[in-house]
Structure formats: structure tokens, C-alpha cells
CSV table of C-alpha atoms and ligand atoms in Angstrom, one decimal:
chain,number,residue,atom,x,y,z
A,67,UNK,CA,2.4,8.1,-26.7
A,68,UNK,CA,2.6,4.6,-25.8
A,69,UNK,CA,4.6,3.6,-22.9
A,70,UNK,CA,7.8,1.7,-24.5
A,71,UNK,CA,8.1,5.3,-26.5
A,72,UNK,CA,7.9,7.2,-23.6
A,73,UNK,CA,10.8,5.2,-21.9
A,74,UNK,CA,12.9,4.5,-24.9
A,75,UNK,CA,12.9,7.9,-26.8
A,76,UNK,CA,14.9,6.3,-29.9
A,77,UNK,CA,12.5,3.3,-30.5
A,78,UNK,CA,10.0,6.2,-31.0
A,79,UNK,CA,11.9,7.2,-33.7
A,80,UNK,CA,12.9,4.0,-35.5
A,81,UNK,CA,10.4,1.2,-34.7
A,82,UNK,CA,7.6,1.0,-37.0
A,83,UNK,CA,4.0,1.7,-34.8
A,84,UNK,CA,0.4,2.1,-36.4
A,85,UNK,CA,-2.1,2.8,-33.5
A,86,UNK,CA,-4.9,0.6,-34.3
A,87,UNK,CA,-6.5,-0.3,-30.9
A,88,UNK,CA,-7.5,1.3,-27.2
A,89,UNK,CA,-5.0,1.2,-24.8
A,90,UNK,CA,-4.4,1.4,-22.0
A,91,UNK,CA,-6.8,-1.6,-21.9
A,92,UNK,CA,-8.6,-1.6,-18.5
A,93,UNK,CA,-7.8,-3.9,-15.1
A,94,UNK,CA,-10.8,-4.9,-13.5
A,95,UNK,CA,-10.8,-6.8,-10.0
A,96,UNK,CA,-12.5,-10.0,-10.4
A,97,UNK,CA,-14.3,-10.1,-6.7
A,98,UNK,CA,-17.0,-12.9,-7.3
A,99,UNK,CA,-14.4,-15.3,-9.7
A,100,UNK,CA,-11.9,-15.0,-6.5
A,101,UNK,CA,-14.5,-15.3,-3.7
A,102,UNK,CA,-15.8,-18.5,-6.2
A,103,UNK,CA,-12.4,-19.9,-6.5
A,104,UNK,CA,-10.2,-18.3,-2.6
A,105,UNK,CA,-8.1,-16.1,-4.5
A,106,UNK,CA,-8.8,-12.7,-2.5
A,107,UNK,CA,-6.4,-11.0,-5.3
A,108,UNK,CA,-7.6,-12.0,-8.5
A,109,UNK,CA,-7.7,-9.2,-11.7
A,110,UNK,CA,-8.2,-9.4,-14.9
A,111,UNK,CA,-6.6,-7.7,-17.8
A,112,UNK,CA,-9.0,-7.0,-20.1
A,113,UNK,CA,-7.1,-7.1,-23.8
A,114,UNK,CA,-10.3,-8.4,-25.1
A,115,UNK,CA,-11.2,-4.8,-25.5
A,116,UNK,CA,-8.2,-3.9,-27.0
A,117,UNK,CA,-9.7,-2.8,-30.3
A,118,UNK,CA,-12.8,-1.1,-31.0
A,119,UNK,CA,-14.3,-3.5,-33.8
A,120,UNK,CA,-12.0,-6.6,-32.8
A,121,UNK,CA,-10.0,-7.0,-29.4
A,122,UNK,CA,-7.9,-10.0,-28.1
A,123,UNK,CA,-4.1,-10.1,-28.2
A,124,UNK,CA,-2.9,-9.8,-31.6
A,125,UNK,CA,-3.9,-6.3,-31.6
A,126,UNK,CA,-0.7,-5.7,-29.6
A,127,UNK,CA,1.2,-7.2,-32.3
A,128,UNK,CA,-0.1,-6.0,-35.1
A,129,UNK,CA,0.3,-2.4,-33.9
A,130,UNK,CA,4.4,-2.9,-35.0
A,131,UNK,CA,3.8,-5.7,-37.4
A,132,UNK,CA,1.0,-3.7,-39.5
A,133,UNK,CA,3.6,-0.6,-39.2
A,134,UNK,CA,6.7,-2.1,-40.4
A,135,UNK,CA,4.4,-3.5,-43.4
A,136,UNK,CA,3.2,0.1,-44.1
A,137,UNK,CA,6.7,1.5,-43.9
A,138,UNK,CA,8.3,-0.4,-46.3
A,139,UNK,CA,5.2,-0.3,-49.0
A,140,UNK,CA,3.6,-3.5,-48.8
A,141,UNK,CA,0.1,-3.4,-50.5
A,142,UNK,CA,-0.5,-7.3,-49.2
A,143,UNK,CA,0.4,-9.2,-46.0
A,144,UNK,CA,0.4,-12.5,-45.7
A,145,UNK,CA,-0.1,-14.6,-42.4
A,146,UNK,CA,-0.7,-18.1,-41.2
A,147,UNK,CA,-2.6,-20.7,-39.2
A,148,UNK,CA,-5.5,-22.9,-38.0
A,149,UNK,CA,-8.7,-22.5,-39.9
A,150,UNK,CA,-10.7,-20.8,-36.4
A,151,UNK,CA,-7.0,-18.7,-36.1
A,152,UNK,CA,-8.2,-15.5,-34.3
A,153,UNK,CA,-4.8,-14.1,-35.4
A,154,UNK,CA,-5.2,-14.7,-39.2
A,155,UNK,CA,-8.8,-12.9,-38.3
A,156,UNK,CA,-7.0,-10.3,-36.2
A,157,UNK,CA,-4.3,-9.6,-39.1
A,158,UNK,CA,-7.4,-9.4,-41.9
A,159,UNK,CA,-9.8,-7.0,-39.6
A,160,UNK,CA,-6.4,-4.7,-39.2
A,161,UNK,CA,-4.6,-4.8,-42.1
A,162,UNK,CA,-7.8,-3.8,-43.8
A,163,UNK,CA,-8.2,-1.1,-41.9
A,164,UNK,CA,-4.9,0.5,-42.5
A,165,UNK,CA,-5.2,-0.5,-46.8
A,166,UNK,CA,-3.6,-3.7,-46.9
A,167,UNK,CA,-5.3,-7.0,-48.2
A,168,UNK,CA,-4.3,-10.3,-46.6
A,169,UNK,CA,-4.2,-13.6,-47.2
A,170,UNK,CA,-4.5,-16.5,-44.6
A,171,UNK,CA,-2.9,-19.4,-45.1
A,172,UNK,CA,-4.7,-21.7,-43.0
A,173,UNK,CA,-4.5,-25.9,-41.8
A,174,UNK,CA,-7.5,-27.8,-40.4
A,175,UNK,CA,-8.3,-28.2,-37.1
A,176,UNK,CA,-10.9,-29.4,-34.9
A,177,UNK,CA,-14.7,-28.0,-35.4
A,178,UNK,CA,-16.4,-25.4,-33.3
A,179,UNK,CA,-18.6,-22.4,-33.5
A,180,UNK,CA,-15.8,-20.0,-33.2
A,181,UNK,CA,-14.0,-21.6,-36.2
A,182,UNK,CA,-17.0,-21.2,-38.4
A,183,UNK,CA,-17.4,-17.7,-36.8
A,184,UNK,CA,-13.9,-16.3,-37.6
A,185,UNK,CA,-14.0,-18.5,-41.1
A,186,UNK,CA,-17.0,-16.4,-42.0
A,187,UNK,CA,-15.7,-12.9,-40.3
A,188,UNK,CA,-12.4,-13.2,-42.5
A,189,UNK,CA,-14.5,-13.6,-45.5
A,190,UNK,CA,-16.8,-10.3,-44.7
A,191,UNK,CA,-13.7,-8.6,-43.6
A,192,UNK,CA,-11.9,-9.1,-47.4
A,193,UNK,CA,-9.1,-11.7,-46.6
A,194,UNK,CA,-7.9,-14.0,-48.9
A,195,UNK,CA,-8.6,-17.9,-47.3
A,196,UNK,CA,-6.7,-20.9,-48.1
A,197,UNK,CA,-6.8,-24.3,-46.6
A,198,UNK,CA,-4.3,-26.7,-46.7
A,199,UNK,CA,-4.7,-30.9,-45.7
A,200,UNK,CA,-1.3,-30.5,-43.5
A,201,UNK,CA,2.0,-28.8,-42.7
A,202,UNK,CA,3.3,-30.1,-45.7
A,203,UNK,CA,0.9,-29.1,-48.1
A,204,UNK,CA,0.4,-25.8,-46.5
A,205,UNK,CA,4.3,-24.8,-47.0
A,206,UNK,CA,4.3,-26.1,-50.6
A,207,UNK,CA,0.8,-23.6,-51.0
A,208,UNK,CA,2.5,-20.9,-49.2
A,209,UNK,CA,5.5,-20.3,-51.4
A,210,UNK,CA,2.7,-21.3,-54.2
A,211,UNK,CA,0.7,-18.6,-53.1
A,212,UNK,CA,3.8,-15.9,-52.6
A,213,UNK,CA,5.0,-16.4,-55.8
A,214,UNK,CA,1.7,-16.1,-57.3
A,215,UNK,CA,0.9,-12.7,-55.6
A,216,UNK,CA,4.6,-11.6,-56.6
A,217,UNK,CA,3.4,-12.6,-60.2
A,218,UNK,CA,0.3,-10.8,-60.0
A,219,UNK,CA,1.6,-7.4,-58.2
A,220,UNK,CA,5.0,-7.2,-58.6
A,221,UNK,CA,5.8,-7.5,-54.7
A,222,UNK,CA,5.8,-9.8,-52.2
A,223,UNK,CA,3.3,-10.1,-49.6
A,224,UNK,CA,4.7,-9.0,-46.2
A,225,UNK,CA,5.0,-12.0,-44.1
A,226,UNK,CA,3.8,-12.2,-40.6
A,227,UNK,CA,4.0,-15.5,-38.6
A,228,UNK,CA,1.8,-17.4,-37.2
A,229,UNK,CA,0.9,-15.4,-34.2
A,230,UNK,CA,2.0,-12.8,-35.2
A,231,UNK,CA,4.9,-13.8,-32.8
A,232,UNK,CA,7.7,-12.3,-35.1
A,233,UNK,CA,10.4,-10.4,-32.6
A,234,UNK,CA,8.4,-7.3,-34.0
A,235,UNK,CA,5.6,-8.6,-33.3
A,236,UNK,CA,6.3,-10.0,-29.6
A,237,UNK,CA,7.5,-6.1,-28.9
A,238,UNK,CA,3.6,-5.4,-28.7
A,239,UNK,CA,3.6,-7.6,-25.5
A,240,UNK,CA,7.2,-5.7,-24.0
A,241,UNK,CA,5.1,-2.5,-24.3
A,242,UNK,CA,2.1,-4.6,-22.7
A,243,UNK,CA,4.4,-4.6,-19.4
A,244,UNK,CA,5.5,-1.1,-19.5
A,245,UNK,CA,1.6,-0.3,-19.5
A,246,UNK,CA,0.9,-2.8,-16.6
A,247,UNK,CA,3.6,-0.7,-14.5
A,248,UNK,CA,2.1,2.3,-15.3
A,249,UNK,CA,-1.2,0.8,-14.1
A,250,UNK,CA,0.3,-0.7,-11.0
A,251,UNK,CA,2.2,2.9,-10.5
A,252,UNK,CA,-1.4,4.3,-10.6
A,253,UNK,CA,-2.8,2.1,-8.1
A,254,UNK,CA,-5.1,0.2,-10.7
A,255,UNK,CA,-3.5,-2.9,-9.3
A,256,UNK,CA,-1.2,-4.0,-6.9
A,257,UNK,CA,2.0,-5.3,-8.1
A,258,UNK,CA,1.2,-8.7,-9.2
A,259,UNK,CA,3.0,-11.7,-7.9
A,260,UNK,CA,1.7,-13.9,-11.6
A,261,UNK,CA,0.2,-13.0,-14.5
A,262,UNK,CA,-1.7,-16.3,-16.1
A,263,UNK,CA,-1.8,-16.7,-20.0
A,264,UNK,CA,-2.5,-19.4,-22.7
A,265,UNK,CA,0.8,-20.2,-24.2
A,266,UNK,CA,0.9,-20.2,-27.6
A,267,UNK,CA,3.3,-19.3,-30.2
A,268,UNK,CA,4.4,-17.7,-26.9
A,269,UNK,CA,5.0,-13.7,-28.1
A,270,UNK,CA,2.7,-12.8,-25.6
A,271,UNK,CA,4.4,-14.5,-22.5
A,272,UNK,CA,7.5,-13.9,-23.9
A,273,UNK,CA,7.1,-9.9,-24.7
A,274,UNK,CA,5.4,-9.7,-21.2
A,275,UNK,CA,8.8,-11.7,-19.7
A,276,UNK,CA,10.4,-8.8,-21.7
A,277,UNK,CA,8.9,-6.5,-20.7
A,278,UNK,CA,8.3,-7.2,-16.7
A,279,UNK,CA,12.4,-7.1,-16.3
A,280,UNK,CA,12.4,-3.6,-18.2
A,281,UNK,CA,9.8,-2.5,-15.8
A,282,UNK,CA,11.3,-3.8,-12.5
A,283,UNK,CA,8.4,-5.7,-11.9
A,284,UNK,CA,9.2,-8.8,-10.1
A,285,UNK,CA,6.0,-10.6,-11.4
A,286,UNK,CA,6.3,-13.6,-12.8
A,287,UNK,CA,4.6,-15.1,-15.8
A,288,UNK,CA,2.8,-18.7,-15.8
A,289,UNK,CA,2.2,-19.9,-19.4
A,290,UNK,CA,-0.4,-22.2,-20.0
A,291,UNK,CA,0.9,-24.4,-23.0
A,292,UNK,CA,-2.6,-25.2,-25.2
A,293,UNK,CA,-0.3,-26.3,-28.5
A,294,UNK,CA,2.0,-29.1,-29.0
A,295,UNK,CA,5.3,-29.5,-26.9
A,296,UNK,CA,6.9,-29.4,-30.2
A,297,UNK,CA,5.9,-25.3,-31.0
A,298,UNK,CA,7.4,-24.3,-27.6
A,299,UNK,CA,11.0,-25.7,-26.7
A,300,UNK,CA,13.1,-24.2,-24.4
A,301,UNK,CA,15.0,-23.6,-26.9
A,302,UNK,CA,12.9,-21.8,-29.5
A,303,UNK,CA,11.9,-19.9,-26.3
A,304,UNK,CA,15.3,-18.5,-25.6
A,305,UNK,CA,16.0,-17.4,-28.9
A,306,UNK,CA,13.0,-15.5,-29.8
A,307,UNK,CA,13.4,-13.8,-26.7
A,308,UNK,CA,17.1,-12.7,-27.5
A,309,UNK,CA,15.9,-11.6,-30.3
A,310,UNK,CA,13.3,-9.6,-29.8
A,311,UNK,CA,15.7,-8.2,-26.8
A,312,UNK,CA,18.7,-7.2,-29.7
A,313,UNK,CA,16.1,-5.7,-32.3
A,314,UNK,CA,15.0,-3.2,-29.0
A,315,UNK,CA,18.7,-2.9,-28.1
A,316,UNK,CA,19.2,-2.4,-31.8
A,317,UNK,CA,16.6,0.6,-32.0
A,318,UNK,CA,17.3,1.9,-28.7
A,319,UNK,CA,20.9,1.2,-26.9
A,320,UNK,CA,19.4,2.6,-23.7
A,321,UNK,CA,16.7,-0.6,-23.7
A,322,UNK,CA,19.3,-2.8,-21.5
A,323,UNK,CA,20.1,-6.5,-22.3
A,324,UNK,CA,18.8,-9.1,-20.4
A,325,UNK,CA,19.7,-12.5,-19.8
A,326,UNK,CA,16.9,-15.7,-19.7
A,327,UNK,CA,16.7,-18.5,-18.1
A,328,UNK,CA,13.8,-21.0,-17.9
A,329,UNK,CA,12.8,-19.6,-14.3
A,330,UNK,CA,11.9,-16.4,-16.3
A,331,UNK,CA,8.7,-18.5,-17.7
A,332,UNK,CA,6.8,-20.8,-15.8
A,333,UNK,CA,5.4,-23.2,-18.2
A,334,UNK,CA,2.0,-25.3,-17.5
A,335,UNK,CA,2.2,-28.5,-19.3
A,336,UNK,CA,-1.1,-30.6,-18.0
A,337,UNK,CA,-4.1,-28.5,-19.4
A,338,UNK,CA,-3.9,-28.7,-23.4
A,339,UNK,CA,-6.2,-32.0,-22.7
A,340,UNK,CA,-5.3,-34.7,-25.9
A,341,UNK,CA,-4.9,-31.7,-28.6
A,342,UNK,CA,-4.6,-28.2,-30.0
A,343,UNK,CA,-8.2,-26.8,-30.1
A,344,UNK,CA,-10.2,-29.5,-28.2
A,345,UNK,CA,-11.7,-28.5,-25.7
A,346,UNK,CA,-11.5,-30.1,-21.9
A,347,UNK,CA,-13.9,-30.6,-19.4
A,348,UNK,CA,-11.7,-28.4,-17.0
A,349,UNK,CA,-11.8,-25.9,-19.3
A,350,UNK,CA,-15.3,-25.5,-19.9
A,351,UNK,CA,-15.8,-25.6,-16.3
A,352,UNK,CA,-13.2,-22.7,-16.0
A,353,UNK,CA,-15.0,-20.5,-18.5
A,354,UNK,CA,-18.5,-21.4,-17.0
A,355,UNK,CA,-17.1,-20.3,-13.8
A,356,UNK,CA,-15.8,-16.9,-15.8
A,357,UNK,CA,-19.4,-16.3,-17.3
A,358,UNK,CA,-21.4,-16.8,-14.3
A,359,UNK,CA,-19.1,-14.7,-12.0
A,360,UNK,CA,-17.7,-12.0,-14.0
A,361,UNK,CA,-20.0,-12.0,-16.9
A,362,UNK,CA,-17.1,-12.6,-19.0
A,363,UNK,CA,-17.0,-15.4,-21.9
A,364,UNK,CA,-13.8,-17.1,-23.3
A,365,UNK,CA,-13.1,-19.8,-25.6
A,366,UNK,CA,-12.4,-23.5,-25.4
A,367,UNK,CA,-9.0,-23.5,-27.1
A,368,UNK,CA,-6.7,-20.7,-24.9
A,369,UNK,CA,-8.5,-19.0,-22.6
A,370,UNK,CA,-10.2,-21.6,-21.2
A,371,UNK,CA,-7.6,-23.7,-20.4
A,372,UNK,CA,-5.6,-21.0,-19.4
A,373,UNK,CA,-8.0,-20.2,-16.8
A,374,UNK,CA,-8.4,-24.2,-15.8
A,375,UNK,CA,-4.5,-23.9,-14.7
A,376,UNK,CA,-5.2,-20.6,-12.6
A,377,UNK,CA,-8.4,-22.8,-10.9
A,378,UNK,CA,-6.2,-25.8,-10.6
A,379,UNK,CA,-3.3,-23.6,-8.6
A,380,UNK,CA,-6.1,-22.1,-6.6
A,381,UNK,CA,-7.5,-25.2,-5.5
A,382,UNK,CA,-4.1,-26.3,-4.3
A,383,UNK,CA,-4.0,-23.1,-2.2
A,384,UNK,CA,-1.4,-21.8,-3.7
A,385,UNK,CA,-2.7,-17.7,-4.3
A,386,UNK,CA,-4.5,-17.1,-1.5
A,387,UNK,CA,-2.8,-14.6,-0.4
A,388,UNK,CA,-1.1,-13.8,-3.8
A,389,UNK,CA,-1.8,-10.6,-6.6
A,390,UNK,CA,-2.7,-12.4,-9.6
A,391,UNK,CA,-3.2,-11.3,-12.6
A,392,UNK,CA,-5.5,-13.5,-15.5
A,393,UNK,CA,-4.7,-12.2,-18.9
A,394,UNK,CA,-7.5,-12.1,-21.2
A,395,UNK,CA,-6.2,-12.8,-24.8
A,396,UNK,CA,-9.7,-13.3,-26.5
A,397,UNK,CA,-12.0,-11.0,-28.1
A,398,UNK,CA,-15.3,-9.9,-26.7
A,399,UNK,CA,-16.2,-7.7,-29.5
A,400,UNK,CA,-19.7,-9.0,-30.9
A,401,UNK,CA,-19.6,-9.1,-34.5
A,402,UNK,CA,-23.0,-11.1,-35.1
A,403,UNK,CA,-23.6,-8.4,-37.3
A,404,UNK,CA,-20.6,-9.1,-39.8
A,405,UNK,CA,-21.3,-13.1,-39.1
A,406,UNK,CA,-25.0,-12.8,-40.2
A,407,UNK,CA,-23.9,-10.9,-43.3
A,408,UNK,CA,-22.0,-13.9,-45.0
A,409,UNK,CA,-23.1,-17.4,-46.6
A,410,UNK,CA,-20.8,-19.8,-45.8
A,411,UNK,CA,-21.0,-21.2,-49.3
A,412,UNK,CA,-19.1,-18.1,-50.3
A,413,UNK,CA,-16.3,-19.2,-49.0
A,414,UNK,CA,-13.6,-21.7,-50.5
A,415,UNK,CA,-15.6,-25.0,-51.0
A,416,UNK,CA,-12.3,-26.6,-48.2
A,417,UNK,CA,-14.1,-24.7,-45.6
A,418,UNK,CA,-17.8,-26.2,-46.4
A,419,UNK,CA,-17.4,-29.0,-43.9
A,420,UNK,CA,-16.7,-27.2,-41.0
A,421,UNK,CA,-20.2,-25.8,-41.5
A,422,UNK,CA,-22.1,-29.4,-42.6
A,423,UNK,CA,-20.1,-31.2,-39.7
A,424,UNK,CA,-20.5,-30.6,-36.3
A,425,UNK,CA,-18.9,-29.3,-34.1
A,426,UNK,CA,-16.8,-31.0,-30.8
A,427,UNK,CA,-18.7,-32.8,-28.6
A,428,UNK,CA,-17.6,-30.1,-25.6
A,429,UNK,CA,-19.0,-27.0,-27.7
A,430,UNK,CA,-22.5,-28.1,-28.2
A,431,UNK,CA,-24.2,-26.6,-25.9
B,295,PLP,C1,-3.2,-16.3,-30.2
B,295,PLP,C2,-4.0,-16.4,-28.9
B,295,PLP,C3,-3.3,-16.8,-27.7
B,295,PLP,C4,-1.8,-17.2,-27.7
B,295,PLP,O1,-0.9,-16.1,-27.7
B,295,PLP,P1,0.5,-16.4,-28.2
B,295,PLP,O2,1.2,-15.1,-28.2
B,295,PLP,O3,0.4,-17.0,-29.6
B,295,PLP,O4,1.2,-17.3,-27.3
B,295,PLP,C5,-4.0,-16.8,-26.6
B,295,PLP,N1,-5.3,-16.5,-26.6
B,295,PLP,C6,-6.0,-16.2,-27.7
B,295,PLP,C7,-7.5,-16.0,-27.6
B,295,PLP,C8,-5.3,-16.2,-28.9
B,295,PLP,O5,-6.1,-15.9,-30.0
């Protein structure tokens, strides 16, 4: 049973849960990474093994998202993002697997491999792939697209958010803490003073803020912004985690109610570089640094700079003597298999230039 069940008996009951990765996912102690960069207590917890064909963070969320879809008869689920969105490729690997079809609605962004990669694995893996020129466009397509499912089958698409970071959803990352207690209970790890992670639509620092208080653990979270101010104000913070707090509450009146202030979440504002999904030069560094070490690879667009803002900290020598704790949110499932399987002219003909263009300067090597 997973750990939020164990400790809240009625949420076992109520909330909507489809096991669909491997957890507990494992800590390792990164020795060389902390010797390279003088943090004596550096670990790493290793989410992108969270699934057995796919792993990274959404896995977490789709656990209760894919559930609650499943429990109220959905056939389709529809989800949204950047064209290289790991989620929308997450939510199409999943939802597959549990007999739902998906559609990604999906806006441009800037080139790289991994776009092109996850462009051709939602493709293999059955989703539906739509791009639009801009926000605009893509919320005119998406109630296009709704209404045409709901035309077609009679039922809406279940909606999932970008992210996945729906209050259901972010309740993947509040269980996330619960298992890093249990973990620190069984002397995997010692109690860690900060956990580092990209910041994006923030479920998974916000969940993990959640979920830490619930736990007793006094670690605090460090979010690495790598989106646009604009997705992640204060105040949007607060309310999604209030929410997700009431809808545990709401399942489970033992799950007590917390309070949040903006001390709760550290947030890192100087290593997105000029834009969502280009890559920096600190970055790239970082997960050069990762590779070499740790034999670990991460991407340009979250991880990356997530890590550059844990390097940056270091080098100021502020955890040397501290527990931290690097959360890795990417995938390190090889699926060259699925990629090799697929022509990119298969896909929408909107998609084509991400494969006749190059990629960023940064990721050609
Ligand atoms: C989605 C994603 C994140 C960001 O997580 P949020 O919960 O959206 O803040 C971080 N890293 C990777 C690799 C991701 O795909």
C-alpha cells in the first residue's frame, strides 16, 4: 500500500489510485557529484525510474489523475503543453496502458532532440497530437477539439492540466514525502536539510511542501523556477496548495490542515536563462558534471538548471555541511527502440519543422 494510504486509512478508501509505476523509487548517495562540487551530503532521488517503460515525475501524478479518469468512465483524457512536454508523453504512455486514448494539446517551443524524441514517442505510443501557433489559438483548439471528441463519443475527454498539476494530481508528490520519511526512517538517507527541483507548474514542489509538514520533516524545498514568472505567482502558489490540502482534508479529516506561507517554498529565480526550454551554459555544465560523475543524464530544460542552482549554492558554500537532497524529475528510461520505430512524416505536418530545423545552438553536441 502506498504510504499516504497507510497513514490516512480513509483516502484509501475514497481517492482514486491506479498503480502504474515502481515505488519506492530508490535514494542513491551521489559521492563523486559532492566530492566534484564540496557537498559531503549530496543524494539523489531517483524518480527517473519511477516507471518501468517511462519514469520521471508525472508518473506520481498520473497514478491519482489516471484513477479518477478510470473511476468515473472516461474512455479519453485530454492534456496539455509544449510540443517536447514529457508530461503530455507521460499522460499518453499511461493512459494507454490503463485503456484510455489521449490527446495532447500542444504549443511550440524551442527545438531540441528531446522534443523530436517525445514528438515521435507520443506518436508510437497512440496519442492524439495537436499543435497550436499560441495560447490563444491553443484554447480556441482545445474547446474545438473537446467538443469534437464529445461529438464523436458522446463524452468528454477527462481533462488533466498541464503538468498534470491538478490538486489530484499534486497529491502524487504529498505521498512522494510520506515515502521520503519512510526512507529517511529506514536510514536510506539522513533527514534532509533541502530537497532541489525544477519548478514548473509547481505540483511537485508544492505536493512535496505538502507533504514534508505531514511527515514532520523539517526539510525544506528549493524550487528552481525554469518557466515564466507569470505560471508561478505567489499567489497561484498558495491556492493550489490549499487546495490540494482541503481535497485530502476532504477525503480524510484525520489529514490535518496546514497553513502556507512563502518561507514554505524557497523559490530560485536566476537560472531559467532568457526562456522556457533554452538551454544555459550553466546548465549544460551542471548536467555534464551529472554524466561524468554519477553516470546520470538530464535535460536542458528542468533538470539541468535545476541542478545549475544546486552548483551555484554549493559554490557559495552554502551545503557543506548540509543533507541535500537533488530530485530527479526526468526519465532515464531508453526508448530508442519505440523512437526508431516511427517516421516523423507520420506525424501532423505542424510538427515537420522541428525535425527539418535544427535544434538550439546549446544541444548540438
Ligand atoms: C514536468 C517536469 C518538471 C516540473 O514539474 P512540475 O510539477 O510541473 O513543477 C520537472 N522536470 C521534468 C523533467 C519535467 O518533465
Amino acid at each position: 500500500m502506498i504510504p499516504l494510504f497507510e497513514h490516512y486509512r480513509r483516502c484509501a478508501e475514497t481517492l482514486p489510485h491506479v498503480s502504474l509505476g515502481i515505488f519506492p523509487t530508490p535514494i542513491m548517495k551521489a559521492t563523486h557529484l559532492g566530492a566534484a562540487i564540496g557537498v559531503d551530503s549530496l543524494y539523489i532521488k531517483r524518480d527517473d525510474v519511477s516507471g518501468k517503460i517511462y519514469g520521471g515525475n508525472k508518473v506520481r501524478k498520473l497514478e491519482f489523475l489516471l484513477g479518477q479518469a478510470l473511476g468515473i468512465g472516461a474512455r479519453e483524457v485530454i492534456t496539455f503543453g509544449y510540443a517536447g512536454s514529457n508530461h503530455a508523453l507521460a499522460t499518453a504512455i499511461y493512459a494507454r496502458q490503463v485503456g484510455l486514448q489521449s490527446i495532447s494539446v500542444l504549443l511550440p517551443q524551442p527545438n531540441a532532440h528531446y522534443v523530436r524524441h517525445n514528438l515521435l514517442l507520443g506518436h508510437y505510443f497512440g496519442a492524439e497530437l495537436h499543435q497550436y501557433r499560441t495560447l490563444m489559438y491553443g484554447a480556441v483548439g482545445s474547446v474545438y477539439q473537446l467538443l469534437r471528441h464529445k461529438r464523436r463519443y458522446g463524452d468528454f475527454p477527462y481533462i488533466i492540466p498541464p503538468g498534470g498539476s491538478s490538486p489530484m494530481g499534486i497529491i502524487g508528490f504529498v505521498n512522494a514525502a510520506l515515502e521520503l520519511k519512510e526512507q529517511v526512517a529506514c536510514g536510506k538517507l539522513p533527514e534532509p536539510d533541502y530537497i532541489y527541483a525544477a519548478l514548473g507548474t509547481m505540483g511537485t514542489a508544492l505536493g512535496l511542501t505538502l507533504g514534508l509538514k505531514a511527515a514532520g520533516l523539517k526539510t525544506r524545498v528549493i524550487g528552481v523556477r525554469v518557466v515564466d514568472a507569470k505560471f508561478t505567482r505567489p499567489k497561484k502558489m498558495a491556492r493550489l496548495f490549499y487546495q490540494t490540502n482541503s481535497l485530502l482534508h476532504a477525503h480524510d479529516s484525520s489529514f490535518p490542515l496546514y497553513e502556507f506561507s512563502d518561507k514554505d517554498l524557497e523559490i530560485r529565480h536566476g537560472f531559467m536563462g532568457s526562456r522556457y526550454a533554452l538551454f544555459t551554459e550553466e546548465g549544460m555544465r551542471a548536467a555534464e558534471c551529472m554524466k561524468t560523475q554519477e553516470g546520470i543524464s538530464l535535460e536542458g530544460t528542468y533538470t539541468a538548471k535545476a541542478l545549475s542552482a544546486l552548483i551555484d549554492d554549493a559554490t557559495k558554500k552554502a551545503l557543506r555541511d548540509k543533507v541535500v537532497l537533488f530530485w530527479n524529475t526526468y526519465n532515464s528510461r531508453n526508448l530508442s527502440y519505440a523512437i526508431e520505430e516511427v517516421d516523423y512524416h507520420d506525424l501532423p505536418r505542424s510538427f515537420h519543422h522541428y525535425f527539418e530545423e535544427e535544434v538550439q545552438s546549446l544541444d548540438r553536441k
